Coordinates of C-alpha atoms in Angstrom, one line a residue:
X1 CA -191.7 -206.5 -88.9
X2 CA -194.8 -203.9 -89.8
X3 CA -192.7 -200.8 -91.3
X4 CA -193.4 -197.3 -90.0
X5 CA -196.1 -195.2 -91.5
X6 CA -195.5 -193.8 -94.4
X7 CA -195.5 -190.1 -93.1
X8 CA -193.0 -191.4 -90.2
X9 CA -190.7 -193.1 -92.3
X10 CA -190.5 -189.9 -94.6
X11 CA -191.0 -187.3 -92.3
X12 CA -187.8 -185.2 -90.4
X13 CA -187.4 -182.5 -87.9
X14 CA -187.4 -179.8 -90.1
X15 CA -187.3 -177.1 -87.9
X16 CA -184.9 -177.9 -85.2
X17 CA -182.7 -181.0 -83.5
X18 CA -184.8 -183.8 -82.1
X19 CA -184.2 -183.7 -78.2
X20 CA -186.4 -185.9 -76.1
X21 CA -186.0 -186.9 -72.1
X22 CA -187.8 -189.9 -71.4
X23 CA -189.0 -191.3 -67.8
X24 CA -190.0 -194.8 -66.8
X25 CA -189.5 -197.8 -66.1
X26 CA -187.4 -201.0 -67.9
X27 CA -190.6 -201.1 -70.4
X28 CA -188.2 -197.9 -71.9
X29 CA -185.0 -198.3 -69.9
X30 CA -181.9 -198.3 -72.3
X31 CA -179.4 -199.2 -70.1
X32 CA -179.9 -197.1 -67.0
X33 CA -180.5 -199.9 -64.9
X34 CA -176.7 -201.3 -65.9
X35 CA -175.2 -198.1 -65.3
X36 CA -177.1 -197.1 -62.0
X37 CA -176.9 -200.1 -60.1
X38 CA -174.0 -202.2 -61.7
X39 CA -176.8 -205.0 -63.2
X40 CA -174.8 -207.4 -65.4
X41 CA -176.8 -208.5 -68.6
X42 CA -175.7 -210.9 -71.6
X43 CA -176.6 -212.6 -74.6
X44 CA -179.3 -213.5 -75.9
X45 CA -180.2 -210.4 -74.6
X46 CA -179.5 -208.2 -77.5
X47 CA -179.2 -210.9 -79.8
X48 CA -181.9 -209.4 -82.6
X49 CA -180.1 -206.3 -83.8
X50 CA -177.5 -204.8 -81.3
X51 CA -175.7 -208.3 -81.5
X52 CA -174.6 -208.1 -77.7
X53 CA -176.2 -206.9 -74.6
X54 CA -177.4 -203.6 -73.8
X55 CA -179.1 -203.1 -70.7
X56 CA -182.1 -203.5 -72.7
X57 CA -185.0 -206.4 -71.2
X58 CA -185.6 -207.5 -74.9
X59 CA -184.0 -209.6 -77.6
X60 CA -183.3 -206.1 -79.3
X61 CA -184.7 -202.8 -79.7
X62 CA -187.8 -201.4 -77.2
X63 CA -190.6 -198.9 -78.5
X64 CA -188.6 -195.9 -77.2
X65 CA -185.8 -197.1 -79.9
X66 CA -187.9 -197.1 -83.2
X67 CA -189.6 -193.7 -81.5
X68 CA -186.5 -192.4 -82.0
X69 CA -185.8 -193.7 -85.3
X70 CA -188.5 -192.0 -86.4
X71 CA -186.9 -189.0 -86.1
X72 CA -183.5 -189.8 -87.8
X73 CA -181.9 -189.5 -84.2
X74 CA -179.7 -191.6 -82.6
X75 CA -180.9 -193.7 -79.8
X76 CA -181.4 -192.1 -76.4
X77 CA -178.5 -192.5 -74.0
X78 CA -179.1 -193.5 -70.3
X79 CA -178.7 -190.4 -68.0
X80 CA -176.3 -192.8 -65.7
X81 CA -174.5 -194.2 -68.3
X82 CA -170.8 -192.6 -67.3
X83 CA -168.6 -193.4 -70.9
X84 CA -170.0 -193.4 -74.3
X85 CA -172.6 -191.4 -73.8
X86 CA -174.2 -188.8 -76.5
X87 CA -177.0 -186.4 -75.0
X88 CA -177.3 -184.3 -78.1
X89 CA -180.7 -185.5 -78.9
X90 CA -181.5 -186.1 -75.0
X91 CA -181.2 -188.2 -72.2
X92 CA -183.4 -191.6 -70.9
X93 CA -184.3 -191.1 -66.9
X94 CA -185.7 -194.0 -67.2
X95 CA -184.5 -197.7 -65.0
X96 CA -186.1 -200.9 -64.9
X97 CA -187.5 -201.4 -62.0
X98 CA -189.1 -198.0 -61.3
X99 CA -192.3 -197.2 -60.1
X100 CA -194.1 -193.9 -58.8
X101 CA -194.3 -195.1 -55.4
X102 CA -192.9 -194.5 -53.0
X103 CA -191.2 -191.8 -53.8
X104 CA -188.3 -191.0 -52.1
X105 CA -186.8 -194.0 -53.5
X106 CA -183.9 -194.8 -56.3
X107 CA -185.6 -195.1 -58.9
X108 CA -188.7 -193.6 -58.7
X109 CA -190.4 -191.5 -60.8
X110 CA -189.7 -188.4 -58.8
X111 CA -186.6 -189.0 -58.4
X112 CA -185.9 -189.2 -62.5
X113 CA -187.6 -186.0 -62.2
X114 CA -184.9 -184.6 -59.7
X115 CA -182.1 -186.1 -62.4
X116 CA -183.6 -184.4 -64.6
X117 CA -183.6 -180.8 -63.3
X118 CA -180.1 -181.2 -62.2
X119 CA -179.3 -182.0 -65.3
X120 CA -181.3 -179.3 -66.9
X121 CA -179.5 -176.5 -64.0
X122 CA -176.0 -178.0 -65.2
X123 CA -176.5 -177.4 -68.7
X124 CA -177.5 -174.0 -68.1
X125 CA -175.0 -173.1 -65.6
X126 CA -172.1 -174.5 -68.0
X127 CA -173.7 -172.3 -71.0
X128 CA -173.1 -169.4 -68.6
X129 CA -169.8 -169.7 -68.1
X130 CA -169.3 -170.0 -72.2
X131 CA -169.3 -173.6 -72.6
X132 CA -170.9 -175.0 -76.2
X133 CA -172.4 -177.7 -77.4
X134 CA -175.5 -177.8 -74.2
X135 CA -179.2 -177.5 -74.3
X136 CA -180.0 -174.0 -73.6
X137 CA -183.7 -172.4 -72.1
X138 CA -185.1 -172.9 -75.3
X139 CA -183.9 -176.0 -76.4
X140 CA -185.6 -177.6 -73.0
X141 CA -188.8 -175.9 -74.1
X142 CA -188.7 -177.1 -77.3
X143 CA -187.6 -180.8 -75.9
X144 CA -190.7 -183.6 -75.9
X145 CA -190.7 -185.1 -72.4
X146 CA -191.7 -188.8 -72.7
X147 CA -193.5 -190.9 -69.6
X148 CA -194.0 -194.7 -69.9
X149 CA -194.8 -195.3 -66.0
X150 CA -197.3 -197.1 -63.7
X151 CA -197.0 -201.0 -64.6
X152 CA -194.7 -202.0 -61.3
X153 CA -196.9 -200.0 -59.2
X154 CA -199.9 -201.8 -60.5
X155 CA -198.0 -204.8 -60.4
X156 CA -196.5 -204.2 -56.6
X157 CA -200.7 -204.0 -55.6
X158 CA -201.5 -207.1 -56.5
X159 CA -198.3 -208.4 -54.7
X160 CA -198.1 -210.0 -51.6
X161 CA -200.5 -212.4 -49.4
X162 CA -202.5 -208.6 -49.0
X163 CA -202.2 -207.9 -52.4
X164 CA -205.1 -207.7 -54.8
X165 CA -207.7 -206.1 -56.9
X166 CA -208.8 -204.1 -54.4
X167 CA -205.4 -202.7 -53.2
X168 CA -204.8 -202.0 -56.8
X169 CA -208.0 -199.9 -56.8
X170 CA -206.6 -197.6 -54.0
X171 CA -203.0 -197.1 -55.0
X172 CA -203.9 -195.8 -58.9
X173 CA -205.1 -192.6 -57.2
X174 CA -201.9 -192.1 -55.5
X175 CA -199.7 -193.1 -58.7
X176 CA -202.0 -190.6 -61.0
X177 CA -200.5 -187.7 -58.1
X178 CA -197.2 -189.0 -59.0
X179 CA -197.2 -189.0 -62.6
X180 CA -199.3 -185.7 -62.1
X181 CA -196.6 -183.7 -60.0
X182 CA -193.9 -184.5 -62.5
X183 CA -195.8 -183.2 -65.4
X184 CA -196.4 -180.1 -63.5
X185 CA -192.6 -179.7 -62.1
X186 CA -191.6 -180.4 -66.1
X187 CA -194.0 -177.8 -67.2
X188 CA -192.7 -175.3 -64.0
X189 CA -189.1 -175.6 -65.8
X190 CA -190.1 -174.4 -69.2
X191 CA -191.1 -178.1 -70.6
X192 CA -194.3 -177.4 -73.1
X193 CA -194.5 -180.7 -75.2
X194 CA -195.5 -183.9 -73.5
X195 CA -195.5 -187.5 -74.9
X196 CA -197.5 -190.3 -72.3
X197 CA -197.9 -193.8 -72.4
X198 CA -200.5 -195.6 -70.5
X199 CA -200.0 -199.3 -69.4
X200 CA -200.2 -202.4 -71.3
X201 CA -202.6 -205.5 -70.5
X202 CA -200.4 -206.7 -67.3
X203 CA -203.0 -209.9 -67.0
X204 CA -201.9 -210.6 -70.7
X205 CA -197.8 -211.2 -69.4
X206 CA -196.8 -214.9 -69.0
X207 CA -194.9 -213.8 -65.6
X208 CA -198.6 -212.9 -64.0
X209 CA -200.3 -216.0 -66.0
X210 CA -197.9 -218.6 -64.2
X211 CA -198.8 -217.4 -61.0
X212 CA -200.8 -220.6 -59.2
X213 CA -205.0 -220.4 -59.8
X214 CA -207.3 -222.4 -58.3
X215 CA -209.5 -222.6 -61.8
X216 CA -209.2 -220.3 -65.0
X217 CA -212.1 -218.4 -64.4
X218 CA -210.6 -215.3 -64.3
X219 CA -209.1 -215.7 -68.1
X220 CA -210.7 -214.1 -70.7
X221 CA -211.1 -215.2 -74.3
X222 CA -207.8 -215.2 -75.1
X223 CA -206.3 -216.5 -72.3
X224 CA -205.2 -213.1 -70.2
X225 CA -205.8 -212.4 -66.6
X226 CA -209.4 -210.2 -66.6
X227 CA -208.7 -209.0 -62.6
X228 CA -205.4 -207.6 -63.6
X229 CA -206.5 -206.4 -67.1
X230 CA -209.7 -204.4 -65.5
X231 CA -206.9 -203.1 -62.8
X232 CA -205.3 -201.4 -65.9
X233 CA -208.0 -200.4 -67.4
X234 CA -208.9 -198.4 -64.3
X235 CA -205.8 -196.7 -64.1
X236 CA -205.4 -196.0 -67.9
X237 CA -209.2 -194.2 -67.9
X238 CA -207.7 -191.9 -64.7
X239 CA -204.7 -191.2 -66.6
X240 CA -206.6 -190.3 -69.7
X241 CA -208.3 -187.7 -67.1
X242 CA -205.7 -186.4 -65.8
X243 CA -204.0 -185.9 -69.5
X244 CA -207.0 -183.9 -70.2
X245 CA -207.3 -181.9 -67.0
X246 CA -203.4 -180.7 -67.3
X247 CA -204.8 -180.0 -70.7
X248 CA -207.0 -177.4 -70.2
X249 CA -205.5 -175.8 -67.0
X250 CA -201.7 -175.5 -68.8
X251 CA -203.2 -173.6 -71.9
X252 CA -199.6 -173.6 -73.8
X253 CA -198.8 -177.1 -73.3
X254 CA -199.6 -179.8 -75.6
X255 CA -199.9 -183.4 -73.9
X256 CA -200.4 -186.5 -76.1
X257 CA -202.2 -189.2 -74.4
X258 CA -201.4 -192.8 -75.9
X259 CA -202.8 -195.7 -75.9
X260 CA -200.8 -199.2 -75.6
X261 CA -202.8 -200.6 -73.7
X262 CA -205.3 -201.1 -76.9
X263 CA -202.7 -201.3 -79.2
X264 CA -201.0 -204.5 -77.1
X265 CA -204.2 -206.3 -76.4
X266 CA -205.1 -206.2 -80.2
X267 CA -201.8 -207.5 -81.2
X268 CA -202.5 -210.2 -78.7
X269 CA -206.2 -210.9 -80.0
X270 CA -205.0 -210.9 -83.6
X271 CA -201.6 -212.5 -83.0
X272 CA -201.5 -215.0 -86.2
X273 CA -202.5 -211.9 -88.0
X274 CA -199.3 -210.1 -86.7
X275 CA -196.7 -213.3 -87.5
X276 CA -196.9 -214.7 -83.9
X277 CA -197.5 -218.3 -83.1
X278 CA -196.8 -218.1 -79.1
X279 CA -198.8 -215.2 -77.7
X280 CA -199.1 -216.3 -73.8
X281 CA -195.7 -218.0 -74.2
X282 CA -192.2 -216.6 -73.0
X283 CA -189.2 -216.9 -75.7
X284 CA -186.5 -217.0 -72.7
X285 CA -187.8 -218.6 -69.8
X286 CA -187.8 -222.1 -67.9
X287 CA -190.4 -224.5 -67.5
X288 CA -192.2 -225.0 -71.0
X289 CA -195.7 -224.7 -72.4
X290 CA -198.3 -223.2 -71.6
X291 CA -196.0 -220.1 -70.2
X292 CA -192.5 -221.2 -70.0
X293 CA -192.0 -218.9 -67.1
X294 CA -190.6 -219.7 -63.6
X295 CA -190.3 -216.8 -61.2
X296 CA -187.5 -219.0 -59.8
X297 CA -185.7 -219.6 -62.9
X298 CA -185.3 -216.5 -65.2
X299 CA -184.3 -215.6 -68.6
X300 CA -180.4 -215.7 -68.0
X301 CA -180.5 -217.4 -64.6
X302 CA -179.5 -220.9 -64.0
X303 CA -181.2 -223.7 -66.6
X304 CA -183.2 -221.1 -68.8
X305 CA -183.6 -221.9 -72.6
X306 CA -184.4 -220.0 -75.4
X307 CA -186.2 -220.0 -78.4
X308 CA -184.8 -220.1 -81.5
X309 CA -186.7 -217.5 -83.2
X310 CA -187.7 -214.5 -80.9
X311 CA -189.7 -212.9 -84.3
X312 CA -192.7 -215.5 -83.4
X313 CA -193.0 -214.5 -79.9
X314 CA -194.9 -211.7 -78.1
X315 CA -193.2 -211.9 -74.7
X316 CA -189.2 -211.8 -74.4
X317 CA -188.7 -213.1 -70.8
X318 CA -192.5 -213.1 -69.7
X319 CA -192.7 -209.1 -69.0
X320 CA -191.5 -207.3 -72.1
X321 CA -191.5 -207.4 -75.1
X322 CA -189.4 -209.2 -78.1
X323 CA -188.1 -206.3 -80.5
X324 CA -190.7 -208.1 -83.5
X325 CA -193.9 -207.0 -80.8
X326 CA -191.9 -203.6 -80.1
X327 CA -191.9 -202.7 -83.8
X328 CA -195.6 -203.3 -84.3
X329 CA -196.6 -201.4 -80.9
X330 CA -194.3 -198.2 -82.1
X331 CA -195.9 -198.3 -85.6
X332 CA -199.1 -198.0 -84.4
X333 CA -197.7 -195.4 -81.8
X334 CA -196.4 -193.4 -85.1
X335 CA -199.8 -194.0 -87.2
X336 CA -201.7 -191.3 -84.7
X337 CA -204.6 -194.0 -84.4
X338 CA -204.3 -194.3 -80.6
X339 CA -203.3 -190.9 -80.0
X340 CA -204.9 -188.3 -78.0
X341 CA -205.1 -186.0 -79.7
X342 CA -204.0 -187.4 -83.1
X343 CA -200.9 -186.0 -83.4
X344 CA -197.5 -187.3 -84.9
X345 CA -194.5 -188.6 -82.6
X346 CA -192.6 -185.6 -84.4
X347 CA -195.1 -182.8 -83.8
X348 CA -192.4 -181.3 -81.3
X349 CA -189.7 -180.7 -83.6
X350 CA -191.9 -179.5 -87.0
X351 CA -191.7 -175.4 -87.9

């Protein structure tokens, strides 16, 4: 595992108590998805660090996790999530499944953005009445409001006997609205700091790779999917230009544009050079080399297997992540190098 920079692993909140609200989908979904909809999940799930299952799609930890460790704070707690819960550092909107589109729908991104401001009006309205111990106006200014969105819309395009490049090309307009109307709804209700993801090389996950092809024209040099890859890329360059438009037209806000998508691909390229041997290949999945992933037969459904060591693995169940490729992806997150503009993850809370 790469350790954190060395300002990050150092480096505390000095001026005031971490609180960040994070939207998105299951690539940052702690548990929501358990909690919201009743989802069962068990080992191996979990089996890395947590040592049962958490609602988390990984073998441990997810990016939003060591983010968060960065900061000395506990782990963010699912907004659902009914028992146990601690929201004194924030709350995680985020559910696996979730797109932008459409919108109306559980869980969509707008409607983690509704969540959100009742949450927000409830915490208020409690401190009126002379409750302690809630986030108060200035404690949601001072929040960071994380978005790690767009991947099942992309991935919902290419779906379906209709589904392709091309429809992929038409709906990254309508999702860059989306993420673009909950920036400016956040911002409307006092939030000033602003932490964004873009999506990670979907042609590079074994679930799109096992997908039947006539020939393997379409891969690239290192085996990913160049039609869904170039579909990212497109939406990552519009999300870049949106990030910039917000900010020059919300003159006290401060969004941080980040780039995963660069960050993933390289650890993909350079995989021996990260301590993976199986780039392309799932670590829980069914139907062995080159992918090991059935859409029939998924981690934790009937006749899956398992690898014995996640650690040499990119892909966890052939869409996310195994908690070795999360730490690498959130180092580089916390080393400012992808970052637009280069700030660090704890920018929010410093002064």
């Amino acid at each position: 595992m790469m350790p954190l920079s060395l300002h990050q692993a150092e480096a505390v909140c000095t001026g005031r108590n971490p609180v960040v609200f994070n939207f998105g989908d299951s690539n940052s979904d702690t548990g929501g998805v358990a909690a919201g909809l009743g989802n069962r999940f068990s080992l191996p799930d979990g089996r890395v660090f947590f040592h049962r299952a958490t609602g988390r799609l990984c073998d441990g930890r997810l990016i939003i996790d060591f983010l968060c460790e960065s900061l000395n704070t506990t782990y963010l707690s699912p907004y659902l999530e009914a028992l146990g819960s601690n929201f004194s550092n924030g709350a995680n909107f985020a559910i696996s499944g979730s797109s932008t589109l459409p919108r109306n729908v559980p869980f969509a991104l707008y409607i983690q953005i509704e969540q959100f401001l009742h949450f927000r009006s409830r915490n208020l309205e409690l401190i009126d009445q002379g409750a302690t111990g809630f986030f108060g106006v200035e404690a949601f200014t001072n929040a960071l409001y994380t978005i790690d969105i767009g991947q099942n819309d992309l991935s919902a395009a290419f779906s379906g006997p209709n589904g392709g490049y091309q429809q992929a090309l038409e709906r990254i307009p309508l999702v860059i609205g989306e993420i673009k109307s909950a920036i400016k709804t956040l911002y409307d209700n006092g939030a000033r700091k602003f932490w964004v993801h873009n999506t990670g090389p979907l042609g590079c996950l074994p679930q799109k790779l096992a997908l039947p092809r006539t020939n393997n024209s379409d891969l690239d040099a290192y085996g990913c999917l160049s039609t869904y890859n170039n579909a990212a890329r497109e939406f990552n360059c519009r999300l870049s230009t949106l990030v910039d438009v917000l900010t020059s037209e919300l003159k006290d806000a401060t969004i941080v544009y980040n780039d995963i998508f660069s960050i993933k691909y390289d650890i993909m390229a350079n995989h021996t050079k990260y301590g993976f041997e199986y780039p392309l290949t799932t670590c829980c999945g069914y139907c062995g080399p080159p992918y090991n992933y059935n859409q029939n037969i998924l981690c934790l459904g009937t006749g899956y297997s398992v690898c014995t060591d996640g650690s040499k693995y990119i892909s966890w169940d052939g869409v996310h992540y195994t908690e070795a490729a999360n730490s690498i992806v959130a180092s580089k997150i916390l080393s400012t190098d992808y970052s637009k503009p280069r700030v660090y993850f704890d920018f929010f809370c410093q002064g």
